[in-house]
CSV table of C-alpha atoms in Angstrom, one decimal:
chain,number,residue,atom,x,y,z
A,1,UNK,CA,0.0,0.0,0.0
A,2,UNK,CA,0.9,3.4,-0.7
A,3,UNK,CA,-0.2,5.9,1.7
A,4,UNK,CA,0.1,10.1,1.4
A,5,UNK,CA,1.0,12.2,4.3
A,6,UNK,CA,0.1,15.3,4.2
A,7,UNK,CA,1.7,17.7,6.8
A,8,UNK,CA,0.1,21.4,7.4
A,9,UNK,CA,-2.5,23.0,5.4
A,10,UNK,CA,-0.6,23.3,2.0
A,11,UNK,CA,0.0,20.0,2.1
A,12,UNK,CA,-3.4,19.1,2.6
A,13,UNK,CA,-4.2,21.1,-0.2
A,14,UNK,CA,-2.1,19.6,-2.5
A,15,UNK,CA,-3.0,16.4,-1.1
A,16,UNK,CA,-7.0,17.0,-1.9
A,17,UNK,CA,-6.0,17.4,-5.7
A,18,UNK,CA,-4.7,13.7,-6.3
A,19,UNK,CA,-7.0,11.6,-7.8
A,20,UNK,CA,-5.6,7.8,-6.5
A,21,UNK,CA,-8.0,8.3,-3.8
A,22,UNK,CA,-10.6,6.4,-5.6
A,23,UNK,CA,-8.5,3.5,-5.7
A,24,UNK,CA,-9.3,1.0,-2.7
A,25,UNK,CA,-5.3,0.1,-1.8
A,26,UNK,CA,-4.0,3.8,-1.2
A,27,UNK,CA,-4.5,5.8,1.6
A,28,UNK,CA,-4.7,9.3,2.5
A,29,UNK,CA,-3.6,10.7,5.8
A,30,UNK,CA,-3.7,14.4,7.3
A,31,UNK,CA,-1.4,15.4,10.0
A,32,UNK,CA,-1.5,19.0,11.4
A,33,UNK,CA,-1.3,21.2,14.3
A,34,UNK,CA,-4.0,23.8,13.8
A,35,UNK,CA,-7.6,22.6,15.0
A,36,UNK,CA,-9.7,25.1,13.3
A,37,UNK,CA,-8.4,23.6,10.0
A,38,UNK,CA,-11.2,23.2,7.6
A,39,UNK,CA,-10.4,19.9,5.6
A,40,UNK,CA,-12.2,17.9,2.6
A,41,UNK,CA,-14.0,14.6,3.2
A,42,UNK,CA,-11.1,13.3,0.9
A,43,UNK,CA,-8.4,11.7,3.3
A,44,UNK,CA,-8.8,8.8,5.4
A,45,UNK,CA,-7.9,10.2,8.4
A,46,UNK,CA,-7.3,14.2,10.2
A,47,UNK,CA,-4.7,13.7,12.3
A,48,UNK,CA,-4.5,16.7,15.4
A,49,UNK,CA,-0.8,16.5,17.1
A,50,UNK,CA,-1.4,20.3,18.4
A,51,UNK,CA,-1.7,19.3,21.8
A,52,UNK,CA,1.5,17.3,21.7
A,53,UNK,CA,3.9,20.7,21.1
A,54,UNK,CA,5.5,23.0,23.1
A,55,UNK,CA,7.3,25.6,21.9
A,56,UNK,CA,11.1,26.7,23.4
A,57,UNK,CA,13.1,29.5,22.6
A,58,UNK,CA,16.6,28.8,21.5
A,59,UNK,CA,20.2,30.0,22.5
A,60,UNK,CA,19.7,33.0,20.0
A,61,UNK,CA,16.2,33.6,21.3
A,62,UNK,CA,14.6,32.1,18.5
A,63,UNK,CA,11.2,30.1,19.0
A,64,UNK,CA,11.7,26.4,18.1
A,65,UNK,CA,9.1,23.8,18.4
A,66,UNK,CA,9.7,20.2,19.9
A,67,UNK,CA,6.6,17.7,20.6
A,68,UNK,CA,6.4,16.9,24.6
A,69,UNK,CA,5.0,13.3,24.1
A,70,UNK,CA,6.4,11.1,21.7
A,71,UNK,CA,4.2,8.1,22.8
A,72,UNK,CA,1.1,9.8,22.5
A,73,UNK,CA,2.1,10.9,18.7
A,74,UNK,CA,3.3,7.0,18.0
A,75,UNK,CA,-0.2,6.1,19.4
A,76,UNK,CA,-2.4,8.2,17.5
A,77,UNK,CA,-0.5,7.9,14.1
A,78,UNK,CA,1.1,4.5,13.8
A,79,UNK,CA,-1.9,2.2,13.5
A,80,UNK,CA,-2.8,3.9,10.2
A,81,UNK,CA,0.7,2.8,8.8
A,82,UNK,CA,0.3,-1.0,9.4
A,83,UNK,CA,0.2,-1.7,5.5
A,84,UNK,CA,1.6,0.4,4.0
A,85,UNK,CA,5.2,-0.1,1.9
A,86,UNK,CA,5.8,3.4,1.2
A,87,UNK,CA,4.8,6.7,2.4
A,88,UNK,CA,4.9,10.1,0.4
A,89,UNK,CA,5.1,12.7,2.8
A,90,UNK,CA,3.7,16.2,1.4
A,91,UNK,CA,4.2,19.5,3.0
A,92,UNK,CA,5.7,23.1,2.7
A,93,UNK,CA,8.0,25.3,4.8
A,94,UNK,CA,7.6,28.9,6.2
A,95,UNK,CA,8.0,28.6,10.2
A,96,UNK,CA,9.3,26.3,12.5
A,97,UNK,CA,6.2,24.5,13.6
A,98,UNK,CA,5.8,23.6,9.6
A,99,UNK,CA,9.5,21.9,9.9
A,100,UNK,CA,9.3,20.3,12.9
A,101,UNK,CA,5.5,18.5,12.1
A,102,UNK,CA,7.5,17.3,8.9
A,103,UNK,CA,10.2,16.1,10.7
A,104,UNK,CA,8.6,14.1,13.1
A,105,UNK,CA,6.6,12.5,10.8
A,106,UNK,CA,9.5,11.3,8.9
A,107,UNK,CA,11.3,10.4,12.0
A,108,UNK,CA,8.3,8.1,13.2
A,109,UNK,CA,8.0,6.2,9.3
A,110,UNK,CA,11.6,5.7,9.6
A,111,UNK,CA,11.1,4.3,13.0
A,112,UNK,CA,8.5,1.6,11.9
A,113,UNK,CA,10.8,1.1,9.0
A,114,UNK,CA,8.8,2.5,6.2
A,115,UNK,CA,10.3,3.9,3.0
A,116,UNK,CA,9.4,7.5,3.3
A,117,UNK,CA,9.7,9.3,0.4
A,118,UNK,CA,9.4,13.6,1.2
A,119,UNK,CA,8.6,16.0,-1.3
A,120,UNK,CA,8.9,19.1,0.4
A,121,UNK,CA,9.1,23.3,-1.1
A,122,UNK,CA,9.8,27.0,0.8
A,123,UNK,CA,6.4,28.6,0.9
A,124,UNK,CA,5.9,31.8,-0.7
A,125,UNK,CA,7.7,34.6,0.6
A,126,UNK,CA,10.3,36.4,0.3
A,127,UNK,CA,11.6,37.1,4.0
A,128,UNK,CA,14.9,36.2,5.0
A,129,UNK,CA,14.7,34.9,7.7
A,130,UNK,CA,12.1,32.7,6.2
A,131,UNK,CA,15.0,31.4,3.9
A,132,UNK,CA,16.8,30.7,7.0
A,133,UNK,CA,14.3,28.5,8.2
A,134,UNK,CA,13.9,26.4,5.6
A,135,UNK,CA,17.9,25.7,4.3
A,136,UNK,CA,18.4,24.8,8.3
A,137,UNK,CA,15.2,22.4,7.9
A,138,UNK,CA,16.6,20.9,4.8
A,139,UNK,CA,19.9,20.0,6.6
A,140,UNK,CA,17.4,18.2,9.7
A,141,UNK,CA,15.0,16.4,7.3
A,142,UNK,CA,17.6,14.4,5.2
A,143,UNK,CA,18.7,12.7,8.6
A,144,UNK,CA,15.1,12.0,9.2
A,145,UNK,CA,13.7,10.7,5.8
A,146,UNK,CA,14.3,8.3,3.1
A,147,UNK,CA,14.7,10.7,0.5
A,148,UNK,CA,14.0,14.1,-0.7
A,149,UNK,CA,12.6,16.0,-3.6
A,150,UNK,CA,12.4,19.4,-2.8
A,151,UNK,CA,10.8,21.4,-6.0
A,152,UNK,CA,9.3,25.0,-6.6
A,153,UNK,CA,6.5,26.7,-4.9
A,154,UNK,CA,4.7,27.1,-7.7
A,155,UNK,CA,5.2,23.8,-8.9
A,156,UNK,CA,4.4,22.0,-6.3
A,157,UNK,CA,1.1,20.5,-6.4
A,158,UNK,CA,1.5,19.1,-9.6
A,159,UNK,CA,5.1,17.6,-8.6
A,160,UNK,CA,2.7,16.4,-5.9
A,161,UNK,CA,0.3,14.6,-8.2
A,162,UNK,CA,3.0,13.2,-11.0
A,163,UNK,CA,5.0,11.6,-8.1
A,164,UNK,CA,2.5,10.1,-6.2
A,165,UNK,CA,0.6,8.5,-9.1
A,166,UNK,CA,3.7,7.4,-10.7
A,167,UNK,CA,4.7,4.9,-7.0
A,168,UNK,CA,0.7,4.0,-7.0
A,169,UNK,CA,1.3,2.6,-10.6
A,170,UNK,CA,4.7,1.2,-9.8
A,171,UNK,CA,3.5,-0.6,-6.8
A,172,UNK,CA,-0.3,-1.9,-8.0
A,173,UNK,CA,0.8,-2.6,-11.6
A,174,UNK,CA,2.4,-5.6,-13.6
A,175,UNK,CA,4.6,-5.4,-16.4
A,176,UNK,CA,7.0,-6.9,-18.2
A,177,UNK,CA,10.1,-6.4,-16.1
A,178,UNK,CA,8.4,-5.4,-12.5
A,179,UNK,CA,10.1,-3.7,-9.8
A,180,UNK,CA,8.9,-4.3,-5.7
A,181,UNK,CA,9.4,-2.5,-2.6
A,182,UNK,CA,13.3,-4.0,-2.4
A,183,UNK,CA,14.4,-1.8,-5.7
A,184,UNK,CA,12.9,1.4,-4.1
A,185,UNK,CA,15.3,0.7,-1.3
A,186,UNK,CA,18.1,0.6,-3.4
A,187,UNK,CA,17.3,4.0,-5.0
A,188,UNK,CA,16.3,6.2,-1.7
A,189,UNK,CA,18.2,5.6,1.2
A,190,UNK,CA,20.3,7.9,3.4
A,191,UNK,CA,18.3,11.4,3.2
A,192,UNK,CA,19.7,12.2,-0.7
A,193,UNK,CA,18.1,14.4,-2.8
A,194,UNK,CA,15.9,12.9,-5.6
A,195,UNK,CA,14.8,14.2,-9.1
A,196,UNK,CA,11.8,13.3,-10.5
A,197,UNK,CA,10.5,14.1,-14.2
A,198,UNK,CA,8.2,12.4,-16.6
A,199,UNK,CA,7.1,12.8,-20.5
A,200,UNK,CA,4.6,11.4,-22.7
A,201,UNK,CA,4.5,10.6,-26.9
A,202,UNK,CA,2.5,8.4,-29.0
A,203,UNK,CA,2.4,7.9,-32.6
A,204,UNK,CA,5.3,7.0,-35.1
A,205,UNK,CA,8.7,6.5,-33.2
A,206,UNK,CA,7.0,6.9,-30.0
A,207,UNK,CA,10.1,5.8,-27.7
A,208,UNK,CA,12.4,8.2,-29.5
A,209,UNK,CA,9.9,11.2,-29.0
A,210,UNK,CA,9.5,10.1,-25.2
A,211,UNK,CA,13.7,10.4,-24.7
A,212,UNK,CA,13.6,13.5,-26.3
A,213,UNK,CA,11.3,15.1,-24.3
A,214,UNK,CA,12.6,14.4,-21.5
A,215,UNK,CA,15.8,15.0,-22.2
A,216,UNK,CA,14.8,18.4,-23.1
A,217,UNK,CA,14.9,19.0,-19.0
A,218,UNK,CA,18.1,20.2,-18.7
A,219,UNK,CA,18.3,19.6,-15.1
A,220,UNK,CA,17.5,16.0,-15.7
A,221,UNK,CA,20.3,15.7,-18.3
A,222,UNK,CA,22.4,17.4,-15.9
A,223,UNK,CA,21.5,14.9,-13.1
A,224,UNK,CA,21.9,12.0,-15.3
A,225,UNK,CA,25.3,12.7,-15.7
A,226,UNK,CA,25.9,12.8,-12.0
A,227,UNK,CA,23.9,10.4,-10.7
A,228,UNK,CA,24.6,8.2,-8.3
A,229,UNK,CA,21.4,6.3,-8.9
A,230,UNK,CA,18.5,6.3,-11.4
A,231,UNK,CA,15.5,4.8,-11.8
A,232,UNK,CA,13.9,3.8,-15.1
A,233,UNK,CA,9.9,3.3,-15.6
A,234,UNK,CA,8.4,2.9,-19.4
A,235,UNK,CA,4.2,2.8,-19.0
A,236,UNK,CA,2.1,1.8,-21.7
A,237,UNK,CA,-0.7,-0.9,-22.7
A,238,UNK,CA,-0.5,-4.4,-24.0
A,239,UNK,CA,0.8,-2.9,-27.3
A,240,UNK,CA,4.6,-1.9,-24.9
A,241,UNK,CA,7.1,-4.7,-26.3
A,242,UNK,CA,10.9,-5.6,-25.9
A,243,UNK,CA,11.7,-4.1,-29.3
A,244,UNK,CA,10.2,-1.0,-28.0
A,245,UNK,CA,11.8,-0.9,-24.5
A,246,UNK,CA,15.3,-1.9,-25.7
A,247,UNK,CA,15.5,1.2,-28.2
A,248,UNK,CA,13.9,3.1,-25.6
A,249,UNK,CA,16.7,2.4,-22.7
A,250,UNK,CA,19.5,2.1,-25.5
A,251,UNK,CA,18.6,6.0,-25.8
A,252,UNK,CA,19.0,6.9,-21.9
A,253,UNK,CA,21.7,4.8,-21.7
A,254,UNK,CA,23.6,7.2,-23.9
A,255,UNK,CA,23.2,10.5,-21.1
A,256,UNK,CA,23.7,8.7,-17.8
A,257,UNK,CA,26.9,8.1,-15.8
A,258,UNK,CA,28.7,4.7,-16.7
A,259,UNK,CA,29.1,4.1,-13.1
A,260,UNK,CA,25.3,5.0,-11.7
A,261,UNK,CA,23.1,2.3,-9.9
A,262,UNK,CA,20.1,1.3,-12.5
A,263,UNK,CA,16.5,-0.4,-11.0
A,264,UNK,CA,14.6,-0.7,-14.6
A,265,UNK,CA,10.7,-1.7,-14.4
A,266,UNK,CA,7.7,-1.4,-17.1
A,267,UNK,CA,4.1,-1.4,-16.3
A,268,UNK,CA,1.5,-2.3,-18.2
A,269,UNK,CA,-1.8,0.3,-17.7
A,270,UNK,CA,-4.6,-0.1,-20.1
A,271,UNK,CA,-5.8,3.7,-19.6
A,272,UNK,CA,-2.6,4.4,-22.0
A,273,UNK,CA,-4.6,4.3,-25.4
A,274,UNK,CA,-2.0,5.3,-27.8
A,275,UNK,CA,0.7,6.7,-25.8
A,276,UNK,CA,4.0,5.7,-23.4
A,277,UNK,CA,4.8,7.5,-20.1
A,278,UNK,CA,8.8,7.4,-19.5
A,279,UNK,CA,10.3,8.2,-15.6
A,280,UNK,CA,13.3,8.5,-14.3
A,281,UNK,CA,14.0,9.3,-11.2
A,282,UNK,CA,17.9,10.1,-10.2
A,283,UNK,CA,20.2,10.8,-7.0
């Protein structure tokens, strides 16, 4: 199962734009600290951990937040966790309390030994001190998570939406060559930073058009080149065959480091008429 945590209210309302919450074997989770919080019927669970903060000020007579009972938070949360095989964990920055309700929630997935994957951006504003907040999060949340993709403000819920439906289709669909929970491991592990990008094509020399348009991220190609570890997903319908896949990865192959860590999976989904989904996902 893959299960979405959203943390604070923009992560909630990213979280109520993803449409795998029809599906039966996902789940949807809402963790905040505010209880006037005015949430959609579309999670599976509002989570409250106000009660369980207190807030300290700091050597430099900053405020910081730390939670007062860690029991009480394992209590409340972990049951909904009992399933699942990896956790998204959605949520932007622009004060302490957003950081540290992040933080903990990675802290308790990586507890129970879940792969938690956090995709995390600076809310908007330009205050400085706001940038400070956020870079010394950053630093915090790789110790705590499995991985990170931090992305812009403004492109956020979408990154939101592409990445999560991209691990629900990795996890509840078959393919050719599948990948499981044990090649995810292999990709995200020690707090790294991930990059995540996807294209589409159909028609004549489909697989070609799909590398190219990807490529045409010049952050990914940049990435590729550096990368320490990638992973490779090719999506289509029954019509997807080896022929097709081999000129497909032949193509990547050619703009990735020699020396990088490859988990390769395809998936067969039937809603893919006449086109192929490529993604790659590097660190």
């Amino acid at each position: 199962m893959i299960t979405i945590v959203a943390c604070g209210e923009s992560g909630i309302r990213a979280m109520e734009n993803l449409n795998i919450h029809r599906y039966g074997d996902s789940n949807r989770l809402a963790i905040h600290l505010d209880k006037t919080m005015k949430i959609l019927n579309r999670c599976d669970k509002n989570i409250y951990l106000g009660d369980c903060i207190e807030e300290l000020l700091n050597s430099k007579g900053r405020m910081e937040i730390s939670y007062h009972n860690e029991e009480l938070i394992q209590r409340r949360v972990a049951r909904y966790f009992l399933n699942t095989e990896i956790a998204i964990v959605v949520g932007t920055i622009k004060d302490e309390r957003d950081s540290t309700l992040i933080e903990s929630t990675c802290k308790l997935l990586s507890k129970m030994g879940i792969l938690n994957l956090l995709m995390v951006s600076k809310e908007y504003n330009n205050d400085n001190l706001q940038d400070i907040i956020y870079k010394t999060s950053l630093k915090y949340l790789s110790e705590s998570c499995s991985s990170i993709f931090e992305v812009e403000r403004e492109k956020f819920e979408d990154n939101v939406i592409q990445l999560s439906n991209n691990f629900y289709e990795l996890i509840n669909f078959n393919g050719i060559f599948n990948l499981n929970v044990g090649d995810f491991y292999k990709i995200f592990n020690g707090g790294k930073n991930s990059y995540f990008a996807y294209a589409t094509a159909c028609g004549k020399d489909r697989g070609r058009k799909v590398v190219q348009e990807i490529l045409r991220n010049k952050d990914m190609v940049r990435r590729l080149m550096t990368a320490g570890n990638i992973l490779i997903n090719i999506t289509g319908n029954k019509s997807l065959g080896l022929h097709e896949i081999k000129n497909i990865t032949e193509l990547i192959y050619e703009n990735i480091n020699e020396e990088a860590g490859i988990v390769f999976g395809t998936l067969i989904n039937e809603k893919y008429v006449e086109d192929i989904k490529l993604s790659l996902i590097v660190n």
